[in-house]
Short mmCIF file of C-alpha atoms in Angstrom, two decimals:
data_model
loop_
_atom_site.label_atom_id
_atom_site.label_comp_id
_atom_site.label_asym_id
_atom_site.label_seq_id
_atom_site.Cartn_x
_atom_site.Cartn_y
_atom_site.Cartn_z
CA MET A 21 113.32 112.83 96.91
CA GLY A 22 112.28 109.26 97.32
CA PRO A 23 109.36 106.91 96.74
CA ASN A 24 106.81 106.15 99.46
CA GLY A 25 108.54 104.46 102.36
CA ALA A 26 111.93 105.98 101.52
CA GLY A 27 112.13 107.56 104.98
CA LYS A 28 111.70 111.21 104.00
CA THR A 29 109.26 112.10 106.77
CA THR A 30 111.25 110.02 109.26
CA VAL A 31 114.37 112.07 108.49
CA ILE A 32 112.39 115.26 109.10
CA LYS A 33 111.13 113.92 112.40
CA MET A 34 114.67 112.99 113.39
CA ILE A 35 115.93 116.49 112.52
CA LEU A 36 113.25 117.91 114.82
CA GLY A 37 114.12 115.46 117.59
CA LEU A 38 110.68 113.85 117.32
CA SER A 39 111.84 110.44 116.20
CA PRO A 40 114.51 108.39 117.96
CA ILE A 41 117.85 107.91 116.20
CA ASP A 42 119.03 104.30 116.25
CA SER A 43 122.65 104.95 115.36
CA GLY A 44 125.00 107.65 114.15
CA SER A 45 124.88 111.31 115.11
CA LEU A 46 122.87 114.27 113.89
CA GLU A 47 123.74 117.94 114.03
CA VAL A 48 121.33 120.66 112.88
CA LEU A 49 122.37 124.35 112.74
CA GLY A 50 125.17 123.47 115.14
CA PHE A 51 122.87 121.78 117.63
CA GLU A 52 123.27 118.19 118.65
CA ILE A 53 120.05 116.23 118.10
CA PRO A 54 118.16 114.96 120.05
CA LYS A 55 119.99 116.49 123.06
CA ASP A 56 119.44 120.13 122.02
CA ALA A 57 116.43 119.56 119.78
CA THR A 58 114.18 121.89 121.76
CA THR A 59 116.62 124.78 121.26
CA ALA A 60 117.16 123.85 117.62
CA ARG A 61 113.40 124.02 117.02
CA GLU A 62 113.52 127.74 117.94
CA LYS A 63 115.39 128.24 114.66
CA ILE A 64 113.46 125.81 112.44
CA GLY A 65 110.13 126.34 110.71
CA VAL A 66 108.07 123.35 109.65
CA VAL A 67 105.44 122.99 106.93
CA PRO A 68 103.92 119.55 107.55
CA GLN A 69 102.57 117.25 104.88
CA ILE A 70 99.04 117.48 106.24
CA ASP A 71 97.81 120.93 107.23
CA ASN A 72 97.44 121.01 110.99
CA LEU A 73 96.31 124.59 111.38
CA ASP A 74 94.17 125.14 114.43
CA PRO A 75 90.55 124.82 113.22
CA GLU A 76 89.20 126.71 116.22
CA PHE A 77 90.83 129.94 115.12
CA THR A 78 90.89 132.61 112.44
CA VAL A 79 93.76 133.16 110.02
CA GLU A 80 95.35 135.84 112.17
CA GLU A 81 94.76 133.97 115.42
CA ASN A 82 96.50 130.95 113.92
CA LEU A 83 99.64 133.02 113.45
CA ARG A 84 99.36 134.65 116.85
CA ILE A 85 98.70 131.45 118.78
CA TYR A 86 101.49 129.62 116.96
CA GLY A 87 103.82 132.51 117.79
CA SER A 88 103.01 132.01 121.47
CA TYR A 89 104.54 128.52 121.31
CA PHE A 90 107.90 130.13 120.53
CA ASN A 91 107.76 132.39 123.53
CA LEU A 92 108.27 135.43 121.28
CA LYS A 93 108.40 139.01 122.48
CA LYS A 94 105.02 140.66 121.97
CA ASP A 95 106.45 143.53 119.88
CA PHE A 96 108.26 141.12 117.60
CA LEU A 97 105.12 139.06 117.05
CA GLU A 98 102.98 142.13 116.35
CA GLU A 99 105.53 143.18 113.74
CA GLN A 100 105.66 139.72 112.17
CA ILE A 101 101.92 139.13 111.75
CA PRO A 102 101.15 141.83 109.13
CA LYS A 103 104.27 140.81 107.20
CA LEU A 104 103.22 137.18 107.18
CA LEU A 105 99.64 138.00 106.17
CA LYS A 106 101.05 139.96 103.27
CA PHE A 107 103.44 137.16 102.31
CA ALA A 108 100.54 134.69 102.30
CA GLU A 109 98.27 137.18 100.49
CA LEU A 110 95.68 136.67 103.19
CA GLU A 111 95.37 140.24 104.44
CA ASN A 112 91.71 140.37 103.42
CA LYS A 113 90.98 137.02 105.00
CA LYS A 114 92.67 137.55 108.32
CA ASP A 115 89.46 137.39 110.36
CA LEU A 116 88.04 134.32 108.64
CA ARG A 117 87.91 130.94 110.34
CA ILE A 118 90.23 128.63 108.43
CA GLN A 119 87.37 126.34 107.38
CA LYS A 120 86.49 129.08 104.91
CA LEU A 121 89.86 128.93 103.13
CA SER A 122 90.70 127.09 99.90
CA GLY A 123 93.44 124.46 99.71
CA GLY A 124 95.93 126.95 98.31
CA MET A 125 95.17 129.52 101.01
CA LEU A 126 95.58 126.89 103.72
CA ARG A 127 99.00 125.96 102.36
CA ARG A 128 100.06 129.61 102.15
CA LEU A 129 98.94 130.14 105.72
CA THR A 130 100.80 127.02 106.84
CA ILE A 131 103.97 128.31 105.17
CA ALA A 132 103.49 131.75 106.73
CA ARG A 133 102.92 130.11 110.11
CA SER A 134 106.20 128.22 109.82
CA MET A 135 107.97 131.59 109.55
CA VAL A 136 106.39 133.29 112.54
CA HIS A 137 109.66 133.14 114.53
CA ASN A 138 111.86 134.07 111.54
CA PRO A 139 113.62 130.70 111.37
CA GLU A 140 116.96 130.02 109.67
CA LEU A 141 115.85 126.71 108.24
CA ILE A 142 112.42 125.91 106.82
CA ILE A 143 111.47 122.28 106.38
CA LEU A 144 108.64 121.53 103.94
CA ASP A 145 107.22 118.02 103.76
CA GLU A 146 105.65 117.59 100.31
CA PRO A 147 104.50 121.20 100.18
CA THR A 148 102.47 121.03 96.96
CA THR A 149 101.01 117.51 97.03
CA GLY A 150 97.36 117.52 96.00
CA LEU A 151 97.26 121.12 94.73
CA ASP A 152 96.28 122.21 91.25
CA PRO A 153 98.95 123.58 88.84
CA GLN A 154 98.09 127.25 89.31
CA VAL A 155 98.35 126.95 93.07
CA ARG A 156 101.60 125.01 92.82
CA HIS A 157 103.19 127.67 90.65
CA ALA A 158 102.05 130.41 93.02
CA LEU A 159 103.56 128.48 95.94
CA TRP A 160 106.83 127.96 94.09
CA ASP A 161 107.05 131.74 93.67
CA ARG A 162 106.71 132.07 97.43
CA LEU A 163 109.39 129.47 98.03
CA PHE A 164 111.74 131.19 95.59
CA GLU A 165 111.17 134.41 97.47
CA LEU A 166 112.20 132.69 100.69
CA LYS A 167 115.21 131.08 99.09
CA ASN A 168 116.36 134.40 97.65
CA SER A 169 115.98 136.05 101.04
CA GLY A 170 118.69 133.70 102.31
CA LYS A 171 116.66 131.03 104.10
CA THR A 172 117.68 127.43 103.83
CA LEU A 173 114.84 125.29 102.53
CA LEU A 174 114.73 121.56 103.01
CA LEU A 175 111.87 120.00 101.13
CA THR A 176 110.68 116.52 100.36
CA THR A 177 108.77 115.87 97.21
CA HIS A 178 108.02 113.27 94.62
CA TYR A 179 107.36 115.88 91.96
CA MET A 180 110.38 115.94 89.67
CA ASP A 181 109.60 119.38 88.24
CA GLU A 182 109.38 120.77 91.75
CA ALA A 183 112.78 119.37 92.70
CA GLN A 184 114.36 120.43 89.43
CA ARG A 185 113.07 123.98 89.75
CA LEU A 186 113.62 124.69 93.43
CA CYS A 187 116.61 122.69 94.54
CA ASP A 188 120.31 123.46 94.44
CA GLU A 189 121.01 119.99 95.69
CA ILE A 190 118.93 116.83 95.55
CA VAL A 191 119.27 113.77 97.72
CA ILE A 192 117.61 110.69 96.25
CA MET A 193 116.80 108.10 98.88
CA ASP A 194 115.00 104.80 99.20
CA ARG A 195 114.40 102.47 102.14
CA GLY A 196 116.40 104.72 104.43
CA GLU A 197 119.49 104.78 102.22
CA ILE A 198 120.89 107.77 100.33
CA LEU A 199 121.32 106.61 96.73
CA ASP A 200 122.94 109.78 95.42
CA ARG A 201 123.16 113.51 96.09
CA ASP A 202 124.07 116.29 93.69
CA SER A 203 122.69 119.24 91.74
CA PRO A 204 119.80 118.33 89.40
CA ARG A 205 121.97 118.92 86.33
CA GLU A 206 124.85 116.79 87.66
CA LEU A 207 122.51 113.96 88.64
CA ILE A 208 121.16 113.77 85.11
CA ARG A 209 124.62 114.06 83.55
CA LYS A 210 126.04 111.40 85.85
CA HIS A 211 123.32 108.80 85.51
CA ILE A 212 121.73 109.30 82.12
CA ASP A 213 123.92 110.95 79.58
CA GLY A 214 122.21 112.46 76.56
CA ASP A 215 118.74 111.81 75.21
CA VAL A 216 115.96 109.32 75.63
CA VAL A 217 114.02 107.81 72.75
CA GLU A 218 110.75 106.17 73.72
CA ILE A 219 109.40 103.67 71.21
CA ARG A 220 105.94 102.21 71.67
CA GLY A 221 104.58 99.01 70.15
CA ALA A 222 107.93 97.70 68.89
CA ASN A 223 108.39 94.83 71.33
CA GLY A 224 109.05 91.55 69.52
CA SER A 225 109.35 93.26 66.15
CA GLU A 226 112.14 93.48 63.61
CA LEU A 227 112.89 96.97 64.99
CA GLU A 228 113.68 95.52 68.41
CA LYS A 229 116.37 93.32 66.86
CA GLU A 230 117.84 96.30 65.02
CA ILE A 231 117.98 98.29 68.27
CA ASP A 232 119.62 95.38 70.07
CA ARG A 233 122.42 95.44 67.51
CA LEU A 234 123.23 99.06 68.43
CA ASP A 235 125.57 99.62 71.36
CA ILE A 236 123.14 101.58 73.56
CA ARG A 237 121.50 101.07 76.95
CA THR A 238 117.83 100.11 76.69
CA GLU A 239 115.03 99.31 79.09
CA LYS A 240 112.12 97.17 77.91
CA PHE A 241 108.59 97.14 79.22
CA GLN A 242 105.45 95.39 78.13
CA ASP A 243 104.65 97.89 75.40
CA GLN A 244 107.60 100.21 75.35
CA ILE A 245 111.35 100.33 74.73
CA LEU A 246 113.37 103.14 76.27
CA CYS A 247 116.71 103.88 74.62
CA TYR A 248 119.34 106.03 76.29
CA THR A 249 121.76 107.48 73.78
CA ASN A 250 124.01 110.39 72.88
CA SER A 251 123.16 110.10 69.22
CA PRO A 252 119.37 109.90 69.05
CA LEU A 253 119.37 110.43 65.31
CA GLU A 254 120.54 106.90 64.61
CA LEU A 255 117.33 105.72 66.30
CA MET A 256 115.04 108.38 64.94
CA LYS A 257 116.01 107.41 61.41
CA PHE A 258 114.11 104.14 61.98
CA SER A 259 110.92 106.11 62.46
CA SER A 260 110.27 106.46 58.71
CA LYS A 261 110.95 102.78 58.11
CA TYR A 262 108.81 101.60 61.04
CA SER A 263 106.06 104.18 60.83
CA ASP A 264 103.59 101.90 62.68
CA PHE A 265 105.38 102.54 65.95
CA SER A 266 105.41 105.76 67.90
CA PHE A 267 108.80 107.43 68.41
CA ILE A 268 109.36 110.17 70.97
CA GLN A 269 112.74 111.81 71.41
CA ARG A 270 113.37 113.93 74.51
CA PRO A 271 116.26 115.05 76.73
CA ALA A 272 116.89 112.90 79.81
CA ASN A 273 115.28 114.30 82.94
CA LEU A 274 115.28 113.84 86.65
CA GLU A 275 112.49 111.29 86.46
CA ASP A 276 114.73 108.99 84.42
CA VAL A 277 117.40 109.29 87.11
CA PHE A 278 114.87 108.73 89.86
CA LEU A 279 113.43 105.61 88.26
CA LYS A 280 116.88 104.28 87.46
CA LEU A 281 118.01 104.67 91.06
CA THR A 282 114.88 103.62 92.90
CA GLY A 283 113.52 101.03 90.46
CA ARG A 284 110.23 100.84 88.62
CA GLU A 285 108.27 98.45 90.77
CA LEU A 286 105.27 99.91 92.58
CA LYS A 287 106.04 101.12 96.09
CA GLU A 288 103.09 100.60 98.37
CA MET B 15 115.00 102.56 120.70
CA LYS B 16 111.88 103.22 122.74
CA THR B 17 111.04 106.55 124.30
CA LYS B 18 112.36 106.46 127.85
CA ILE B 19 110.10 106.79 130.85
CA SER B 20 111.06 109.88 132.82
CA ILE B 21 109.79 112.60 135.15
CA PRO B 22 107.92 115.31 133.18
CA ARG B 23 109.54 118.75 132.97
CA PHE B 24 107.79 121.86 134.29
CA HIS B 25 108.21 124.80 131.92
CA LYS B 26 106.34 128.06 131.49
CA LEU B 27 105.62 127.22 127.83
CA ALA B 28 102.79 125.10 129.26
CA LEU B 29 100.94 128.38 129.79
CA ALA B 30 100.79 128.90 126.00
CA ILE B 31 98.73 125.71 125.76
CA TRP B 32 96.53 126.91 128.61
CA ALA B 33 96.01 130.25 126.85
CA ARG B 34 95.10 128.49 123.61
CA ASN B 35 92.45 126.41 125.34
CA PHE B 36 91.08 129.36 127.23
CA ARG B 37 90.65 131.27 123.99
CA VAL B 38 88.70 128.37 122.47
CA TRP B 39 86.60 128.03 125.61
CA ARG B 40 85.61 131.69 125.51
CA ARG B 41 84.21 131.14 122.03
CA LEU B 42 82.36 127.91 122.85
CA MET B 43 81.26 128.96 126.32
CA GLY B 44 77.52 128.65 125.66
CA PRO B 45 77.26 124.97 124.75
CA MET B 46 79.90 124.05 127.34
CA LEU B 47 78.03 125.73 130.18
CA MET B 48 74.82 124.07 129.02
CA LEU B 49 76.40 120.62 129.33
CA HIS B 50 78.30 121.09 132.56
CA ILE B 51 75.84 123.26 134.46
CA GLY B 52 72.49 122.60 132.82
CA GLU B 53 72.66 118.90 133.52
CA PRO B 54 73.48 119.05 137.26
CA MET B 55 70.87 121.80 137.55
CA ILE B 56 68.22 119.43 136.23
CA TYR B 57 69.36 116.73 138.68
CA LEU B 58 69.29 119.22 141.50
CA VAL B 59 65.75 120.24 140.72
CA GLY B 60 64.53 116.71 140.10
CA LEU B 61 66.31 114.87 142.88
CA GLY B 62 66.93 117.64 145.38
CA LEU B 63 63.53 119.26 145.34
CA GLY B 64 61.48 116.24 144.28
CA LEU B 65 63.13 113.37 146.13
CA GLY B 66 64.27 115.75 148.86
CA LEU B 67 60.66 116.11 149.98
CA PHE B 68 60.58 112.47 150.97
CA ILE B 69 64.10 112.32 152.34
CA GLY B 70 64.19 115.57 154.28
CA GLU B 71 67.61 115.55 155.93
CA MET B 72 70.73 113.58 155.17
CA GLY B 73 74.09 113.81 156.92
CA GLU B 74 72.74 116.56 159.21
CA MET B 75 71.85 118.85 156.32
CA SER B 76 68.94 119.23 153.91
CA TYR B 77 69.01 116.68 151.13
CA LEU B 78 69.23 119.52 148.64
CA THR B 79 72.43 120.80 150.28
CA PHE B 80 73.79 117.27 150.57
CA LEU B 81 73.23 116.68 146.89
CA ALA B 82 74.43 120.11 145.74
CA SER B 83 77.70 119.82 147.63
CA GLY B 84 78.24 116.37 146.14
CA PHE B 85 77.50 117.65 142.66
CA ILE B 86 80.19 120.33 142.95
CA ALA B 87 82.73 117.50 143.13
CA SER B 88 81.09 115.10 140.67
CA SER B 89 80.32 117.71 138.01
CA THR B 90 83.93 118.86 138.14
CA MET B 91 85.03 115.25 137.71
CA MET B 92 82.69 114.83 134.73
CA ALA B 93 83.65 118.08 133.01
CA VAL B 94 87.37 117.43 133.41
CA SER B 95 87.14 113.79 132.36
CA MET B 96 85.36 114.78 129.16
CA GLU B 97 87.97 117.46 128.52
CA GLY B 98 90.86 115.07 129.20
CA MET B 99 89.41 112.38 126.95
CA TYR B 100 87.32 113.81 124.09
CA SER B 101 88.93 117.22 123.74
CA VAL B 102 92.49 116.04 124.25
CA TYR B 103 91.94 113.14 121.84
CA THR B 104 90.56 115.56 119.26
CA ARG B 105 93.60 117.79 119.54
CA MET B 106 96.02 114.86 119.68
CA VAL B 107 94.59 112.66 116.90
CA THR B 108 91.65 114.11 114.96
CA GLN B 109 92.86 117.68 114.46
CA GLN B 110 96.59 116.96 114.76
CA THR B 111 96.93 120.14 116.81
CA TYR B 112 99.68 118.63 118.95
CA ALA B 113 101.61 117.56 115.85
CA GLY B 114 101.81 121.22 114.86
CA ILE B 115 102.75 122.32 118.36
CA MET B 116 105.47 119.67 118.67
CA ASN B 117 107.39 121.30 115.82
CA THR B 118 107.93 124.32 118.08
CA PRO B 119 110.06 124.51 121.25
CA VAL B 120 107.00 123.28 123.19
CA LYS B 121 107.57 119.70 124.36
CA ILE B 122 104.96 117.02 124.99
CA ASP B 123 105.61 117.53 128.71
CA ASP B 124 104.55 121.17 128.32
CA ILE B 125 101.47 120.26 126.28
CA VAL B 126 100.26 117.81 128.94
CA LEU B 127 101.09 120.20 131.77
CA GLY B 128 99.21 122.97 129.96
CA GLU B 129 96.21 120.69 129.46
CA ASN B 130 96.42 119.78 133.12
CA ILE B 131 96.41 123.39 134.29
CA TRP B 132 93.56 124.03 131.88
CA CYS B 133 91.61 121.13 133.42
CA GLY B 134 92.25 122.70 136.83
CA THR B 135 90.84 125.95 135.48
CA LYS B 136 87.82 124.13 134.13
CA GLY B 137 87.44 122.64 137.58
CA VAL B 138 87.34 126.15 139.05
CA LEU B 139 84.80 127.29 136.45
CA THR B 140 82.60 124.22 136.97
CA SER B 141 82.65 124.28 140.77
CA GLY B 142 81.95 128.00 140.70
CA ALA B 143 79.00 127.57 138.37
CA ILE B 144 77.48 124.67 140.34
CA LEU B 145 77.93 126.60 143.57
CA LEU B 146 76.07 129.49 142.00
CA VAL B 147 73.23 127.21 140.92
CA ALA B 148 73.12 125.71 144.41
CA ALA B 149 73.01 129.16 145.96
CA ILE B 150 70.09 130.13 143.73
CA PHE B 151 68.17 127.10 145.00
CA GLY B 152 69.01 128.04 148.57
CA ALA B 153 71.20 125.00 149.10
CA VAL B 154 74.27 126.93 150.29
CA GLU B 155 74.44 127.50 154.03
CA SER B 156 77.67 129.41 154.56
CA PRO B 157 80.01 131.87 152.80
CA MET B 158 82.74 129.35 153.59
CA SER B 159 81.35 127.40 150.66
CA LEU B 160 83.35 129.77 148.41
CA ILE B 161 86.39 127.67 149.32
CA ALA B 162 84.89 125.03 147.03
CA ILE B 163 85.92 127.17 144.04
CA PRO B 164 89.71 126.92 144.49
CA ILE B 165 89.25 123.29 145.55
CA GLY B 166 87.78 122.89 142.07
CA PHE B 167 91.29 123.37 140.70
CA LEU B 168 92.62 120.51 142.79
CA VAL B 169 89.70 118.26 141.83
CA GLY B 170 90.26 119.25 138.21
CA ILE B 171 93.91 118.18 138.10
CA THR B 172 93.05 115.04 140.08
CA PHE B 173 90.99 113.68 137.20
CA ALA B 174 92.87 115.35 134.32
CA GLY B 175 95.92 113.09 134.19
CA LEU B 176 93.81 109.94 134.53
CA ALA B 177 91.56 110.97 131.65
CA MET B 178 94.50 111.97 129.45
CA SER B 179 96.15 108.61 130.13
CA ILE B 180 93.03 106.89 128.81
CA SER B 181 93.08 109.22 125.82
CA ALA B 182 96.71 108.32 125.14
CA ILE B 183 95.96 104.61 124.78
CA SER B 184 92.62 105.02 123.05
CA PRO B 185 92.16 103.84 119.44
CA GLY B 186 89.04 106.03 119.05
CA TYR B 187 86.28 107.93 120.79
CA GLU B 188 84.22 104.78 121.48
CA PHE B 189 86.95 103.52 123.79
CA PHE B 190 86.06 106.20 126.35
CA ASN B 191 82.82 104.35 127.08
CA TYR B 192 84.88 101.78 129.01
CA TYR B 193 86.31 104.41 131.31
CA PHE B 194 82.96 106.09 131.81
CA THR B 195 81.01 102.89 132.43
CA LEU B 196 83.64 101.03 134.43
CA VAL B 197 85.24 103.88 136.37
CA ILE B 198 83.43 107.21 136.31
CA THR B 199 79.81 106.08 136.70
CA PRO B 200 80.42 103.61 139.56
CA MET B 201 82.53 106.24 141.29
CA PHE B 202 79.75 108.78 140.79
CA MET B 203 77.17 106.45 142.37
CA LEU B 204 79.30 105.17 145.26
CA SER B 205 81.42 108.09 146.45
CA GLY B 206 78.87 109.73 148.71
CA VAL B 207 77.34 112.13 146.21
CA PHE B 208 73.79 110.75 146.63
CA PHE B 209 74.02 109.10 150.06
CA PRO B 210 76.61 108.72 152.84
CA ILE B 211 78.93 105.80 152.21
CA SER B 212 78.17 104.46 155.70
CA THR B 213 75.04 102.91 154.17
CA LEU B 214 77.20 100.69 151.95
CA PRO B 215 78.35 97.21 153.01
CA GLU B 216 81.68 97.35 154.82
CA TRP B 217 83.72 95.62 152.11
CA LEU B 218 82.51 98.17 149.60
CA GLN B 219 83.23 101.06 151.95
CA SER B 220 86.85 100.05 152.28
CA PHE B 221 87.06 100.20 148.49
CA VAL B 222 85.28 103.53 148.18
CA VAL B 223 87.68 105.27 150.56
CA ILE B 224 90.52 104.89 148.06
CA LEU B 225 88.52 106.58 145.28
CA PRO B 226 89.45 110.18 144.45
CA LEU B 227 85.85 111.37 144.11
CA PHE B 228 85.09 110.25 147.66
CA HIS B 229 87.86 112.51 148.96
CA ALA B 230 86.72 115.39 146.74
CA VAL B 231 83.19 115.12 148.21
CA GLU B 232 84.54 114.78 151.77
CA LEU B 233 86.63 117.90 151.23
CA ILE B 234 83.94 120.11 149.71
CA ARG B 235 80.73 119.16 151.55
CA PRO B 236 81.59 120.48 155.04
CA PHE B 237 82.61 123.87 153.64
CA VAL B 238 79.18 124.26 152.05
CA VAL B 239 77.60 124.11 155.51
CA GLY B 240 80.32 126.22 157.10
CA GLU B 241 82.50 123.53 158.68
CA ILE B 242 86.13 122.59 158.22
CA PRO B 243 86.45 119.02 156.92
CA GLN B 244 87.86 116.68 159.55
CA GLY B 245 90.24 114.82 157.32
CA TRP B 246 91.24 117.68 155.03
CA ILE B 247 94.96 116.88 155.11
CA LEU B 248 94.27 113.31 154.08
CA ASN B 249 91.71 114.38 151.46
CA ILE B 250 94.07 116.88 149.85
CA SER B 251 96.96 114.39 149.96
CA VAL B 252 94.93 111.70 148.23
CA LEU B 253 93.80 114.12 145.52
CA LEU B 254 97.37 115.37 145.00
CA PHE B 255 98.55 111.77 144.80
CA TYR B 256 96.11 110.97 141.98
CA ALA B 257 96.98 114.26 140.24
CA ALA B 258 100.72 113.52 140.33
CA ILE B 259 100.44 109.87 139.30
CA GLY B 260 97.95 110.79 136.58
CA HIS B 261 100.23 113.49 135.17
CA PHE B 262 103.28 111.22 135.22
CA ILE B 263 101.45 108.40 133.41
CA ALA B 264 99.77 110.77 130.94
CA VAL B 265 103.04 112.45 129.92
CA ASN B 266 104.80 109.15 129.39
CA LEU B 267 101.93 107.53 127.51
CA ILE B 268 101.40 110.54 125.24
CA ARG B 269 105.15 110.67 124.55
CA ARG B 270 104.99 107.01 123.58
CA ARG B 271 102.05 107.69 121.29
CA LEU B 272 103.43 110.79 119.56
CA ILE B 273 107.20 110.23 119.40
CA ILE B 274 107.64 107.51 116.79
#
């Protein structure tokens, strides 16, 4: 996880041996990169950020042609294709040109394509960006299925819910640096203990002074004060006294961690 | 760290790229044949039959034969140059086809080699088709002219690497106009397709003899009238030289463009 410009896609390209490594060393599935990158790619499946399915071909041809780039045995490929069509729920669409597919179908086909050679590691670069919620949930089911079947998934995302749901371990990075890595639960526990109370409209008021007197960490924005605390009740009790302001109490989440680590300024 | 310049590898995975292109070609055969055969056919009728009436003979053969044998070479050059520029650019940039392929064990070297072999194949298809058209118009004088078909492969790879190199440095489709206007069209007019180069001023002749199309025409034309070209070893060597240099430059430029 990381904001735009964090270097997520660059790391993926380095893993595949498609971007030069300035310093350090990189080993993927026991292969030294970039020296053995071509061999490593036989065991890696990639779902790119932008669909680059072959527009000249049908759904099934896309799988078959992509399989040919892995130099697969014909029998193996013929066995794989029906399985992948089923996985992508595109059995009825297999003879359609891909221009006829919806965004969700294209993504499913791209994921199926990345598995044509039965890879050990599947890399997904922002797999659900730009998709509607129904489609995202359906894709997450697919990814869970893969994870449960024993594949290693490496995915980049800036959707917190996606990371929280799918990942055993999260690496938060920015400007090419790893800021922290841990399980979602640990990250939250480590960086933001307890609850968050969001108060709107209180800046410059008497309430702000009362909050400042409490020994809790706060963040102040133009129109909002965020309070991080283990005892939210001592803040919520102000809500009856200062009923003009809006109070929201919620558990800390990954987004709080992300913003704390990578900062709130716009990344463009 | 920049991508290093090095000799391209030769690997059988290139054939997967060739097979992909062939499959697309089979589907789009109609419009492709129209462009690459229809157009020279119109020239042949207009210039060969029309202008040929006034010219009669040229280079000890009918003007129609002279023109048809030149067109076998020039049409192959045109077809392959368009493939190496527009089609390769589309796959490399517009459709991001190469980006998908690069995530597999196929390397850029294999992609370019596959495109190159495909261009050779297109050369065979184009020369064969033009030869057929020429035969229909009675412009073919010997069965030896069939040798022009495999020569089409050589002519194809001669122009493939050069076109792909232009594609590799091109910011967009419009850029190809430079190559067509500054390189392809002058070569088309001067390389002995329409008239023997002996009619050109001497200084220009000494320039024309280093052009690949000149050697392609020199190699093909005698076969069409049943003769073995005098300088065939030189002609083939020059074409192979351009093919090799073109491939080397294309691989390295496309690597530089795609590995970032």
